[in-house]
Tab-separated table of C-alpha atoms in Angstrom:
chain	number	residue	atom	x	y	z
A	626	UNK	CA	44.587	22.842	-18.411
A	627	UNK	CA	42.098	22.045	-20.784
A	628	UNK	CA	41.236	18.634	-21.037
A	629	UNK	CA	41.146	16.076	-24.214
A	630	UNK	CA	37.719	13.784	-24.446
A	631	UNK	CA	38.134	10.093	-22.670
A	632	UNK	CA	36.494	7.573	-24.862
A	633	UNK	CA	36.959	4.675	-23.485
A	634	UNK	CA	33.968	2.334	-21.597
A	635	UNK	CA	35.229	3.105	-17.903
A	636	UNK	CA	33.659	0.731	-15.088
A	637	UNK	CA	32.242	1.194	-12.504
A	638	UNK	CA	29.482	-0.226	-12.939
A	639	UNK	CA	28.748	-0.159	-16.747
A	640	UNK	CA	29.138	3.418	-16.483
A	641	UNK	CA	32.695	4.925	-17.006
A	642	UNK	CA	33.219	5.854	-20.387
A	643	UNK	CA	34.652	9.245	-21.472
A	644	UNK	CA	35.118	12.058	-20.338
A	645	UNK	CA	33.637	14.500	-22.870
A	646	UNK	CA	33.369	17.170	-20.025
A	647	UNK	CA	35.437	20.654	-20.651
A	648	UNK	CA	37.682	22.133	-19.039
A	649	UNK	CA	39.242	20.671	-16.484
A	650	UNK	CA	41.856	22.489	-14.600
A	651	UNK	CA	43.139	22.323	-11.239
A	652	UNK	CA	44.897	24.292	-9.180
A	653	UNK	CA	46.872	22.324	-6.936
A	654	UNK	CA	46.355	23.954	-4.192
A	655	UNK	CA	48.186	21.903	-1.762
A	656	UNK	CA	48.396	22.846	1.909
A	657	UNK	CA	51.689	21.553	3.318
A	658	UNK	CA	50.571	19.295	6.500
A	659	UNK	CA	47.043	19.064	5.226
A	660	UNK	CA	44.914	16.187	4.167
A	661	UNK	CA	41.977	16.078	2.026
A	662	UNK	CA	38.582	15.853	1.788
A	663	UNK	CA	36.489	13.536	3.285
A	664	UNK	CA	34.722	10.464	2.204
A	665	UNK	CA	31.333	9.357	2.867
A	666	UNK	CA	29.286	6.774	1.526
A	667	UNK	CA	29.747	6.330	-2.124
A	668	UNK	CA	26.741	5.573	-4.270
A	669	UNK	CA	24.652	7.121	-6.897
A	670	UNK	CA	22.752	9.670	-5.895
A	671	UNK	CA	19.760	9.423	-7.053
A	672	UNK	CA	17.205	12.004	-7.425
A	673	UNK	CA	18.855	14.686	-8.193
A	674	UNK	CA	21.703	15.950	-6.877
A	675	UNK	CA	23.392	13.977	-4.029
A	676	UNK	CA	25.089	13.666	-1.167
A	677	UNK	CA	26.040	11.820	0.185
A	678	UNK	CA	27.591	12.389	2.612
A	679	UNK	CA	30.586	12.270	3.430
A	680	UNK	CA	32.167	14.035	0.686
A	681	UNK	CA	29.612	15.993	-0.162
A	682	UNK	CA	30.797	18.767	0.961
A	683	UNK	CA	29.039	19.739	3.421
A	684	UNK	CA	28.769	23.332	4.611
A	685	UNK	CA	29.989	25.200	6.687
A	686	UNK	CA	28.338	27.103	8.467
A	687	UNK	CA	28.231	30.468	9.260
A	688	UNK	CA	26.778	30.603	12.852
A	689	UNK	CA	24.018	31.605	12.175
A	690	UNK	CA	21.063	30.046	9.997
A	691	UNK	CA	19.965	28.283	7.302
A	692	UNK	CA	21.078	25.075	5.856
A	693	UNK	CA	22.628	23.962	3.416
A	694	UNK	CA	21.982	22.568	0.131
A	695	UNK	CA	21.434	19.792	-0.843
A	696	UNK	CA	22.876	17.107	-2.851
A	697	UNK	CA	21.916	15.855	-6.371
A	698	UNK	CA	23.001	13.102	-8.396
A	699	UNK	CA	21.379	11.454	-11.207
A	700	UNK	CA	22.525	7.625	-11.935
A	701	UNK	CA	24.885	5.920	-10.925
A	702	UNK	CA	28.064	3.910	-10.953
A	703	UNK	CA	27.339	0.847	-9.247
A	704	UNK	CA	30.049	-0.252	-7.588
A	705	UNK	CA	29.868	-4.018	-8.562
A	706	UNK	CA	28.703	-6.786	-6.276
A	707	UNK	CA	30.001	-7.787	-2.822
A	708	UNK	CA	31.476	-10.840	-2.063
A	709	UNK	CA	32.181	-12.093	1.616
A	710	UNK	CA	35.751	-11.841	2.921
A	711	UNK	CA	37.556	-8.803	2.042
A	712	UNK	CA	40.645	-8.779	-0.244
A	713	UNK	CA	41.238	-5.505	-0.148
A	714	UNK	CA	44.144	-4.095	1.591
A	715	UNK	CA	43.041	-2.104	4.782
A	716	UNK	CA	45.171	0.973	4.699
A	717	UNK	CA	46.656	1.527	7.819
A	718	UNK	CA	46.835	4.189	10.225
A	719	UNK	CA	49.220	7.034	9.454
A	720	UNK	CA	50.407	6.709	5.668
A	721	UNK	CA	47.854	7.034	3.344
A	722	UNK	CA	49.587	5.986	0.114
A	723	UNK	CA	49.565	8.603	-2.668
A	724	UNK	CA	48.202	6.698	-5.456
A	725	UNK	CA	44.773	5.183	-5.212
A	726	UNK	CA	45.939	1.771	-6.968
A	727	UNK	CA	48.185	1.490	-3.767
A	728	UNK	CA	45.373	0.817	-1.302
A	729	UNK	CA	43.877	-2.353	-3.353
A	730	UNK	CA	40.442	-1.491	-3.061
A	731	UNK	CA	39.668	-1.612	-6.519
A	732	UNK	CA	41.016	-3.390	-9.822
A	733	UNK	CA	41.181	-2.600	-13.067
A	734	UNK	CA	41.013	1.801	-14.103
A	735	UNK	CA	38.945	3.644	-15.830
A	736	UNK	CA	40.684	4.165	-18.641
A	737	UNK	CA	40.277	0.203	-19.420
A	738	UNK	CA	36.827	0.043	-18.454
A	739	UNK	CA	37.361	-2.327	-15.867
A	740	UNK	CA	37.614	-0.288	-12.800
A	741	UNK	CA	35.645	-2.543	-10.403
A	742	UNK	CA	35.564	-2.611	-6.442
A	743	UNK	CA	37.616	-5.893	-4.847
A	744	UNK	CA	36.002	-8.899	-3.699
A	745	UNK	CA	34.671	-8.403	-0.349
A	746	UNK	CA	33.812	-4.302	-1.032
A	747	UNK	CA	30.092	-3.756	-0.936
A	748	UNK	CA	28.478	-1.263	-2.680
A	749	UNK	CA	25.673	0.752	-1.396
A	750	UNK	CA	23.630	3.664	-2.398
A	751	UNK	CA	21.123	5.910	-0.007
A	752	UNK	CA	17.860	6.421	-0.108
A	753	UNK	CA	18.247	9.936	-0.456
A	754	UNK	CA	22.272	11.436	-1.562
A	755	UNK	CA	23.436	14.722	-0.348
A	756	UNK	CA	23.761	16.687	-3.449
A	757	UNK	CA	27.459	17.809	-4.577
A	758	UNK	CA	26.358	19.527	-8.151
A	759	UNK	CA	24.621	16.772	-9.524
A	760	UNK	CA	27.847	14.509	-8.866
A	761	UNK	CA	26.983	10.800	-9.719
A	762	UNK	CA	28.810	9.057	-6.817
A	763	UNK	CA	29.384	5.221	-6.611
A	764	UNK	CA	29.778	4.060	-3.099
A	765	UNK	CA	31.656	1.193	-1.423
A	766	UNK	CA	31.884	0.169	2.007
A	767	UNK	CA	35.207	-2.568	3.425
A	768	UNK	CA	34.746	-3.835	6.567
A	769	UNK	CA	37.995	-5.987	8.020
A	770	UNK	CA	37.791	-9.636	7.784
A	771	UNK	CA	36.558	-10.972	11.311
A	772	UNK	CA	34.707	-7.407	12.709
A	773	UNK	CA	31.602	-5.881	11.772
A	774	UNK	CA	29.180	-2.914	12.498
A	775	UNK	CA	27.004	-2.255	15.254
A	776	UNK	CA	23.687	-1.125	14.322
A	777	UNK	CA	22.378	1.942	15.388
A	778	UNK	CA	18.978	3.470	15.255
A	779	UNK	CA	19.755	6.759	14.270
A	780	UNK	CA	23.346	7.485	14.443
A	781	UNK	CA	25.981	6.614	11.865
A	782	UNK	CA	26.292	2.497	12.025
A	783	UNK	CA	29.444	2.021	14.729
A	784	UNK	CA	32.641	0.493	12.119
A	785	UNK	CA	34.979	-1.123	13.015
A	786	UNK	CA	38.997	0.308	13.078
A	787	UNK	CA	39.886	-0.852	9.459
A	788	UNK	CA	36.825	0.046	7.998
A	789	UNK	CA	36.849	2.056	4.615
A	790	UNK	CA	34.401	4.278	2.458
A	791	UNK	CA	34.755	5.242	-0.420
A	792	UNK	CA	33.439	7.352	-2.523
A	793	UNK	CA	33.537	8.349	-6.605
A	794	UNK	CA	32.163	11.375	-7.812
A	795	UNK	CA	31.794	11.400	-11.762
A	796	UNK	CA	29.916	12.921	-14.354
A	797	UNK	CA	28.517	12.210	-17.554
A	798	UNK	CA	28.992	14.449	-20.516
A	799	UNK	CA	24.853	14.923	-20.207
A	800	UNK	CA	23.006	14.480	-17.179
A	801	UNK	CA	20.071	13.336	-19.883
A	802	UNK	CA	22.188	10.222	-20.397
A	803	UNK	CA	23.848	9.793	-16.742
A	804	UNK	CA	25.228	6.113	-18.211
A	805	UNK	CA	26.714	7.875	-21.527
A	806	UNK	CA	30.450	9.468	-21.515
A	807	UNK	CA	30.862	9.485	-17.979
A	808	UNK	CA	34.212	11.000	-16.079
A	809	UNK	CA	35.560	10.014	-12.882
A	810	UNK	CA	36.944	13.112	-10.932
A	811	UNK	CA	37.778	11.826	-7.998
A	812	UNK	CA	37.797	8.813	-5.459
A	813	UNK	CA	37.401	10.193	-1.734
A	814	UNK	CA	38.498	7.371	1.218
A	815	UNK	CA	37.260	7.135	4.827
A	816	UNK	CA	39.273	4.881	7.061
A	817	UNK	CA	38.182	4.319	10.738
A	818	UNK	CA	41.315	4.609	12.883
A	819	UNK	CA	42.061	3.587	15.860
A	820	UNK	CA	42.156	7.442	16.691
A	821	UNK	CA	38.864	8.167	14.640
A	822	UNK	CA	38.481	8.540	11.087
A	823	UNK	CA	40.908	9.854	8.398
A	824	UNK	CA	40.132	11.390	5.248
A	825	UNK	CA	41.767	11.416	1.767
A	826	UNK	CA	40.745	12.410	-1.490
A	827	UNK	CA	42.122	10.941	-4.756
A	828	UNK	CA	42.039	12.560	-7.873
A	829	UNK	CA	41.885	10.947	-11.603
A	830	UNK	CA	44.720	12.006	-14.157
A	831	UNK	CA	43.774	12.943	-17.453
A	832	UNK	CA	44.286	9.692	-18.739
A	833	UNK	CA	41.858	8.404	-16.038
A	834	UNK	CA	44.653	5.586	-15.169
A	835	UNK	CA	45.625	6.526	-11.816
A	836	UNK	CA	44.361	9.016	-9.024
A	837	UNK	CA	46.648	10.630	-6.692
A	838	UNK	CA	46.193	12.098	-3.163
A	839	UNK	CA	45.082	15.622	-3.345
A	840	UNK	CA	46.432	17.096	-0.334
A	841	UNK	CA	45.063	20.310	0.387
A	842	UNK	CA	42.016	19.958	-2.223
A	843	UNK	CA	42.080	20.462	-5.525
A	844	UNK	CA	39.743	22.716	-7.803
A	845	UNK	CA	38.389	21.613	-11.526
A	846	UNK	CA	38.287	25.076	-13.215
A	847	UNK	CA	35.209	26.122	-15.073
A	848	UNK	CA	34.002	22.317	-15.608
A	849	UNK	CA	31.439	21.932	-17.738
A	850	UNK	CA	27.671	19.486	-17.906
A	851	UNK	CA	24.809	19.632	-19.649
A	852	UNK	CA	21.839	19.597	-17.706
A	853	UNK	CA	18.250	17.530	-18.174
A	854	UNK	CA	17.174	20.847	-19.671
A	855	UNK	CA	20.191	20.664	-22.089
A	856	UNK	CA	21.461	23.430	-20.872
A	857	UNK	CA	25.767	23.840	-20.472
A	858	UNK	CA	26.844	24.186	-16.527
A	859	UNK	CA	29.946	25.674	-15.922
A	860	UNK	CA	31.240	26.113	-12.666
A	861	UNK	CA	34.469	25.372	-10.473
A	862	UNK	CA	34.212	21.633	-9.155
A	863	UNK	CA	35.648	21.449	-5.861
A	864	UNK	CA	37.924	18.859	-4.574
A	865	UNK	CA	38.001	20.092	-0.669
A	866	UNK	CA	40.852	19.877	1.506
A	867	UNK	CA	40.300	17.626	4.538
A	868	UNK	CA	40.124	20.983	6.362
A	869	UNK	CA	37.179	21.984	4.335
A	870	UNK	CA	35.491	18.500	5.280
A	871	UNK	CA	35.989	19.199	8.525
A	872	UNK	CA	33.465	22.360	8.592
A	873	UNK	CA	31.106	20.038	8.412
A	874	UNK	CA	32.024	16.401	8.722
A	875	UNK	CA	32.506	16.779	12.914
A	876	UNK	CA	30.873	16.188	15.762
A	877	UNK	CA	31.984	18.483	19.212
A	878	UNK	CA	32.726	16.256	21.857
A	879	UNK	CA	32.493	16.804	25.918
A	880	UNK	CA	36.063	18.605	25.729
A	881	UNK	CA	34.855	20.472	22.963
A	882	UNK	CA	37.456	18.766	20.114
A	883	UNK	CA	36.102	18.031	16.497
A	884	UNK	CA	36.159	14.345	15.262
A	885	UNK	CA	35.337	13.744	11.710
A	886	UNK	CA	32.182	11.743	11.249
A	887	UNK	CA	30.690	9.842	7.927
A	888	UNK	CA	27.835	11.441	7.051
A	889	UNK	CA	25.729	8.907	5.006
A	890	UNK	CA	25.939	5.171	6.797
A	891	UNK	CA	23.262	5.707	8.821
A	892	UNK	CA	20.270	2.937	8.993
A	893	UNK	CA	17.359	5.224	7.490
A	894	UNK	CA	19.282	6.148	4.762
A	895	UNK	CA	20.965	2.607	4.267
A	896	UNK	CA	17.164	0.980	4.651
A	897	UNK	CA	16.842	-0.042	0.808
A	898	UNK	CA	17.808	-2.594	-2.050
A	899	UNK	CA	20.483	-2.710	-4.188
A	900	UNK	CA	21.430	-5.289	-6.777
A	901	UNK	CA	23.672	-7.817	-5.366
A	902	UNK	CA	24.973	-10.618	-7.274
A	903	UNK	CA	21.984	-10.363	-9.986
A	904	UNK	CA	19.571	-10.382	-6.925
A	905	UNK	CA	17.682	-7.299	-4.899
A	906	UNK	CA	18.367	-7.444	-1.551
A	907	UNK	CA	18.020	-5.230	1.132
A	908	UNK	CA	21.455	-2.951	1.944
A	909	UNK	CA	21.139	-4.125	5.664
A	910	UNK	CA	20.072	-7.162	5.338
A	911	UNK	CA	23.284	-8.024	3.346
A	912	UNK	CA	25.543	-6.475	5.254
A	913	UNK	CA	24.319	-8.941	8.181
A	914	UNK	CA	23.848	-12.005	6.206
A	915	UNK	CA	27.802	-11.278	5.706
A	916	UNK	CA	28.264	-11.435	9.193
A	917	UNK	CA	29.265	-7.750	8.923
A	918	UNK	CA	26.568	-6.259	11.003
A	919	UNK	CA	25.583	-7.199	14.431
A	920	UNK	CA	21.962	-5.724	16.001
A	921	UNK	CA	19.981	-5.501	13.105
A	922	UNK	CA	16.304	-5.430	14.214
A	923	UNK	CA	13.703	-6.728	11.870
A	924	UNK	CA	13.809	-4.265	9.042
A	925	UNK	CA	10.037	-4.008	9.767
A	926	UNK	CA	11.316	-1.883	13.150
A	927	UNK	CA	14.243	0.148	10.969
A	928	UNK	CA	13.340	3.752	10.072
A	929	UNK	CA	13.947	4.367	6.621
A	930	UNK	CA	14.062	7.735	4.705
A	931	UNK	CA	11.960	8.213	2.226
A	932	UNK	CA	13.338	9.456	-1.530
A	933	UNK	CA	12.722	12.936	-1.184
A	934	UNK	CA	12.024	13.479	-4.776
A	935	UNK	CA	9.694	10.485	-5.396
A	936	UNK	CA	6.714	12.490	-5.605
A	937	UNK	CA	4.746	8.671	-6.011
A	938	UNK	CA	5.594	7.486	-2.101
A	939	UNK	CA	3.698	7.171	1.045
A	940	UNK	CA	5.787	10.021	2.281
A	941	UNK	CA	4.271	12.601	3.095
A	942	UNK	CA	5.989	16.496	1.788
A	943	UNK	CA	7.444	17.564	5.369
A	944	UNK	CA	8.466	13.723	5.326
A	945	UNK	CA	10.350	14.396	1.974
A	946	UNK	CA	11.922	18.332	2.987
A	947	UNK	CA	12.566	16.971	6.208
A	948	UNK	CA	15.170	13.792	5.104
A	949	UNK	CA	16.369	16.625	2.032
A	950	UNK	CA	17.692	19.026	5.082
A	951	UNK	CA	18.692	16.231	7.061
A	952	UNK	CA	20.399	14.797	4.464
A	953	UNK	CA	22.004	18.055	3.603
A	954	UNK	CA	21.876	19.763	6.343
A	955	UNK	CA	22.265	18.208	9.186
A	956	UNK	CA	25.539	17.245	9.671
A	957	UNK	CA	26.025	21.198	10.395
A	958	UNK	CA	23.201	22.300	11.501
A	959	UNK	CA	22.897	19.617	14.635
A	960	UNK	CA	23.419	19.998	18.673
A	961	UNK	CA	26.995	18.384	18.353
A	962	UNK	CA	28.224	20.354	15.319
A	963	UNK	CA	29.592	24.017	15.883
A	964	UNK	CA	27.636	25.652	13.498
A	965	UNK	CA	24.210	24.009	15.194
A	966	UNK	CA	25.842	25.250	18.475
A	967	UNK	CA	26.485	28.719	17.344
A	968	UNK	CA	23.258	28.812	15.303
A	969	UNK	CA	20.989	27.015	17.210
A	970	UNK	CA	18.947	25.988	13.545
A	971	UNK	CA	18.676	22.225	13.588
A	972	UNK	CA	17.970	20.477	11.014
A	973	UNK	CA	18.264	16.894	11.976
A	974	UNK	CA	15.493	14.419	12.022
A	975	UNK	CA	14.913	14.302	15.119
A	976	UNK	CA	14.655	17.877	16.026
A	977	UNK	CA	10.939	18.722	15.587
A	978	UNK	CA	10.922	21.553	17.816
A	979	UNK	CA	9.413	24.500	14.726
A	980	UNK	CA	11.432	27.228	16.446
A	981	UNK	CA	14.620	25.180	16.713
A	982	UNK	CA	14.055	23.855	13.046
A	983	UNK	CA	14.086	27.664	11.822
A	984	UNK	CA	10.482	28.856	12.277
A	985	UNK	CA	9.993	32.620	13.284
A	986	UNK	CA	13.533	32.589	14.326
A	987	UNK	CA	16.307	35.409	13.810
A	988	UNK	CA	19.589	33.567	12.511
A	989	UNK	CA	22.291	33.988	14.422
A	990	UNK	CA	24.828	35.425	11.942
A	991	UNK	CA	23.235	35.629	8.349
A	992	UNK	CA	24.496	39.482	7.546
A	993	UNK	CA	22.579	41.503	5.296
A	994	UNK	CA	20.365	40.849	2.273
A	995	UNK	CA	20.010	37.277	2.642
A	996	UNK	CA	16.307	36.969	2.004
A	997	UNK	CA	14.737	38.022	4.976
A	998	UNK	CA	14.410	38.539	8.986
A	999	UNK	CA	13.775	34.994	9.738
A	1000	UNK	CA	15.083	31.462	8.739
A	1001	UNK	CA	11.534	30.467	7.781
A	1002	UNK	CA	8.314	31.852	7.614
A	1003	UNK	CA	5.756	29.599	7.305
A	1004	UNK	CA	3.399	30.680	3.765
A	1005	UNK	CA	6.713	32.309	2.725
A	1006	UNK	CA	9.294	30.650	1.166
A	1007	UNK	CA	10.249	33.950	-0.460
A	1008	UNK	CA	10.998	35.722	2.474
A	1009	UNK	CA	12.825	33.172	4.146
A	1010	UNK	CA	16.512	32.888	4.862
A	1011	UNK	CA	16.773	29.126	4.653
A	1012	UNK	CA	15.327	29.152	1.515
A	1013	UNK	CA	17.433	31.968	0.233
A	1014	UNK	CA	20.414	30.613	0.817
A	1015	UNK	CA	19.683	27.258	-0.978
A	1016	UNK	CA	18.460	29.233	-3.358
A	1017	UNK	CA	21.409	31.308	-4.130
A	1018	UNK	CA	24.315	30.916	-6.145
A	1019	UNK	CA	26.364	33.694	-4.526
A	1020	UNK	CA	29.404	33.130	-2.612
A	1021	UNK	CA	29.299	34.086	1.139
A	1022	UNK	CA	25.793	33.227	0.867
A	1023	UNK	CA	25.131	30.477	-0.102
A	1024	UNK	CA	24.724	27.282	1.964
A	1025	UNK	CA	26.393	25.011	1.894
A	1026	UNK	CA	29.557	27.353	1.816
A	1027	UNK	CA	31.545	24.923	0.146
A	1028	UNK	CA	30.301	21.420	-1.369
A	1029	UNK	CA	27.927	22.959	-4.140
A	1030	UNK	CA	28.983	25.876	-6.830
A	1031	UNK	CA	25.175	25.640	-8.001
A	1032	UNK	CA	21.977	25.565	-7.243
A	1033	UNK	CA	20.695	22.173	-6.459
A	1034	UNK	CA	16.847	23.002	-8.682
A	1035	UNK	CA	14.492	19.818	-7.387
A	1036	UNK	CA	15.937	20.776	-3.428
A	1037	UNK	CA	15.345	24.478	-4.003
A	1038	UNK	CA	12.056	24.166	-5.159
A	1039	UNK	CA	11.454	21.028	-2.598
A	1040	UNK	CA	12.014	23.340	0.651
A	1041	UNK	CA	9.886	26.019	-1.342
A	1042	UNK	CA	6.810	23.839	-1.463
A	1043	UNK	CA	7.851	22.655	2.156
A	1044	UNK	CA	7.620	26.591	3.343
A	1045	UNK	CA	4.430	27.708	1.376
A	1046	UNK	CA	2.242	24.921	2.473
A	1047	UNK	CA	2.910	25.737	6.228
A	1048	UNK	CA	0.252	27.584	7.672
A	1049	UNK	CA	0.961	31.193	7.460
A	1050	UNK	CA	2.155	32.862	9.966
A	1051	UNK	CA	3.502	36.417	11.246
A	1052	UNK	CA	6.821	36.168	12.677
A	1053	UNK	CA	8.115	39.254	15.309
């Protein structure tokens, strides 16, 4: 179905205005029983190319090696500001409603240019996104009237049952002006169940006045950006299927079942300002002030990751690669996820172990002409499967498997630095 320019000033954040971008198609490609994608944190991502999470596709993993890619992002709807008590409606459990308006989280539509998050949603962004082919993604996060969020150290923050993320994913007509003729494809929602978390993705009509639950996924046929070179993107934008999420979005518990997981509300990633109510403030900080999180340390004592792209920090460049994979990676590629288990690559933070992280080590399942013998080899970024299949834009190959169509530059060429400035090394 090819798709007629949007010109009108969408919200979100000063952003939303048309939708300029080709092609749009989709293939309903509903799976009877099936729900949709996941959700994550919502936010710009920044950088370029996000992630985000929780939506972000994530990969899936082939036992076996390398990561996956990462996110991108540019600017960003901003979700509005937060106001105490929330008004939205906290879906419940078991019916998801199939029309976004239905849950109350936000008023207004894009089509008006009013599309705002309610009173009591707070908006958040992450230090670094996971990228999702240079998706902008506005983020909001409703916690229930009365609970709140344990802090954690490193794990996602512990929400309460009622909680909901959301996430937008749009796109300008020109990632040169990220604020200029931007398109909202599609509003993914977390809600924390009493049973664990539930996903659903929501997908914009032409018209941009209503999304509906896309069951099963959806897939944008041969959509179309222009990138900060000025060169036209086409590629098929993915709405996954809450099966697809699920590749990645898990963790394995003790009886070996998968439980979806948010990716992106974790405290290093959360550990920055945004804009609230005219003022900067510290995402945490507010979040407490609201009486909606309970254990927050001094933020002096909170890790924070850096912005792996911000060539001007402190961070150092393994600091910087290291948040991109875990950002991007990691949600796979760790001890609780199958395709860690399988693979035995870890990417998380907090796996520093070089042989564990990929160095000198035979993937598990790669098959053939993926770039090399060895996930990494330190001094080689060329002949080095994690590299490779970040790199690539070939299907079966390419990680993440689903989540990215192409090639996420900035990360690709991040991880490539990363490589060559190890200290070289033979692997056998």
């Amino acid at each position: 179905m090819k798709r007629t320019p949007y010109m009108k000033h969408l919200g979100l954040a000063a952003v939303v205005l048309a939708a300029v971008v080709a092609a749009c198609s989709g293939d309903d490609e509903d799976e009877p029983g099936i729900d949709p994608p996941d959700a994550g944190d919502a936010s710009t991502d920044g950088g370029r190319s996000d992630a985000g999470d929780a939506g972000d596709g994530g990969d899936a993993g082939d036992a076996g090696d390398a990561g996956d890619a990462g996110d991108g992002g540019h600017s960003q709807p901003d979700g509005g500001e937060s106001t105490g008590n929330p008004d939205s409606g906290t879906p419940d459990a078991a019916t998801l409603p199939n029309a976004l308006s239905e849950l109350k989280l936000f008023t207004g539509s894009p089509a008006e240019g009013n599309f705002q998050p309610v009173a009591g949603s707070v908006p958040y962004e992450l230090t670094t996104p996971l990228f999702s082919d240079y998706a902008l993604k506005s983020r909001t996060l409703v916690i229930p009237a009365g609970k709140s969020a344990v802090y954690k150290e490193y794990d996602v923050l512990d929400l309460p049952v009622g909680t909901v993320i959301t996430k937008t994913f749009s796109y300008p007509a020109d990632l040169r002006e990220p604020t200029v003729n931007v398109r909202p494809l599609e509003t993914r929602v977390l809600v924390r169940r009493t049973e664990g978390w539930d996903a659903v993705s929501y997908v914009w009509n032409d018209t941009l006045t209503e999304a509906t639950k896309a069951s099963g996924g959806k897939v944008f046929k041969n959509f179309q950006v222009v990138n900060t070179q000025g060169e036209t993107l086409t590629f098929d934008y993915l709405v996954p299927s809450k099966n697809q999420c699920q590749k990645c979005h898990h963790v394995v518990d003790e009886n070996e079942n998968q439980h979806l997981l948010p990716i992106g509300v974790k405290a290093r990633y959360l550990n920055r300002e945004h804009t609230y109510d005219g003022q900067a403030k510290n995402q945490l900080q507010h979040l407490a002030d609201l009486g909606q999180l309970t254990d927050l340390p001094s933020l002096d004592k909170v890790p924070s990751a850096p912005d792996a792209f911000d060539t001007t920090s402190t961070a150092s460049l393994d600091d910087r690669a290291r948040t991109y994979l875990d950002i991007n990676c990691a949600h796979c590629h760790n001890a609780k996820a199958q395709p860690g288990i399988t693979s035995r690559l870890l990417l998380d933070i907090r796996t520093r172990d070089a042989f564990s992280n990929g160095v000198c080590k035979r993937p598990g399942s790669a098959g053939s002409e993926v770039g090399g013998e060895f996930d990494i080899v330190p001094g080689s970024h060329g002949t080095s499967i994690l590299w490779y299949r970040l790199h690539t834009e070939e299907s079966g190959k390419m990680m993440p498997e689903i989540g990215r169509a192409i090639r996420h530059e900035e990360g690709s060429q991040l991880i490539a630095d990363w490589i060559d400035a190890m200290t070289p090394q033979t692997c056998k």
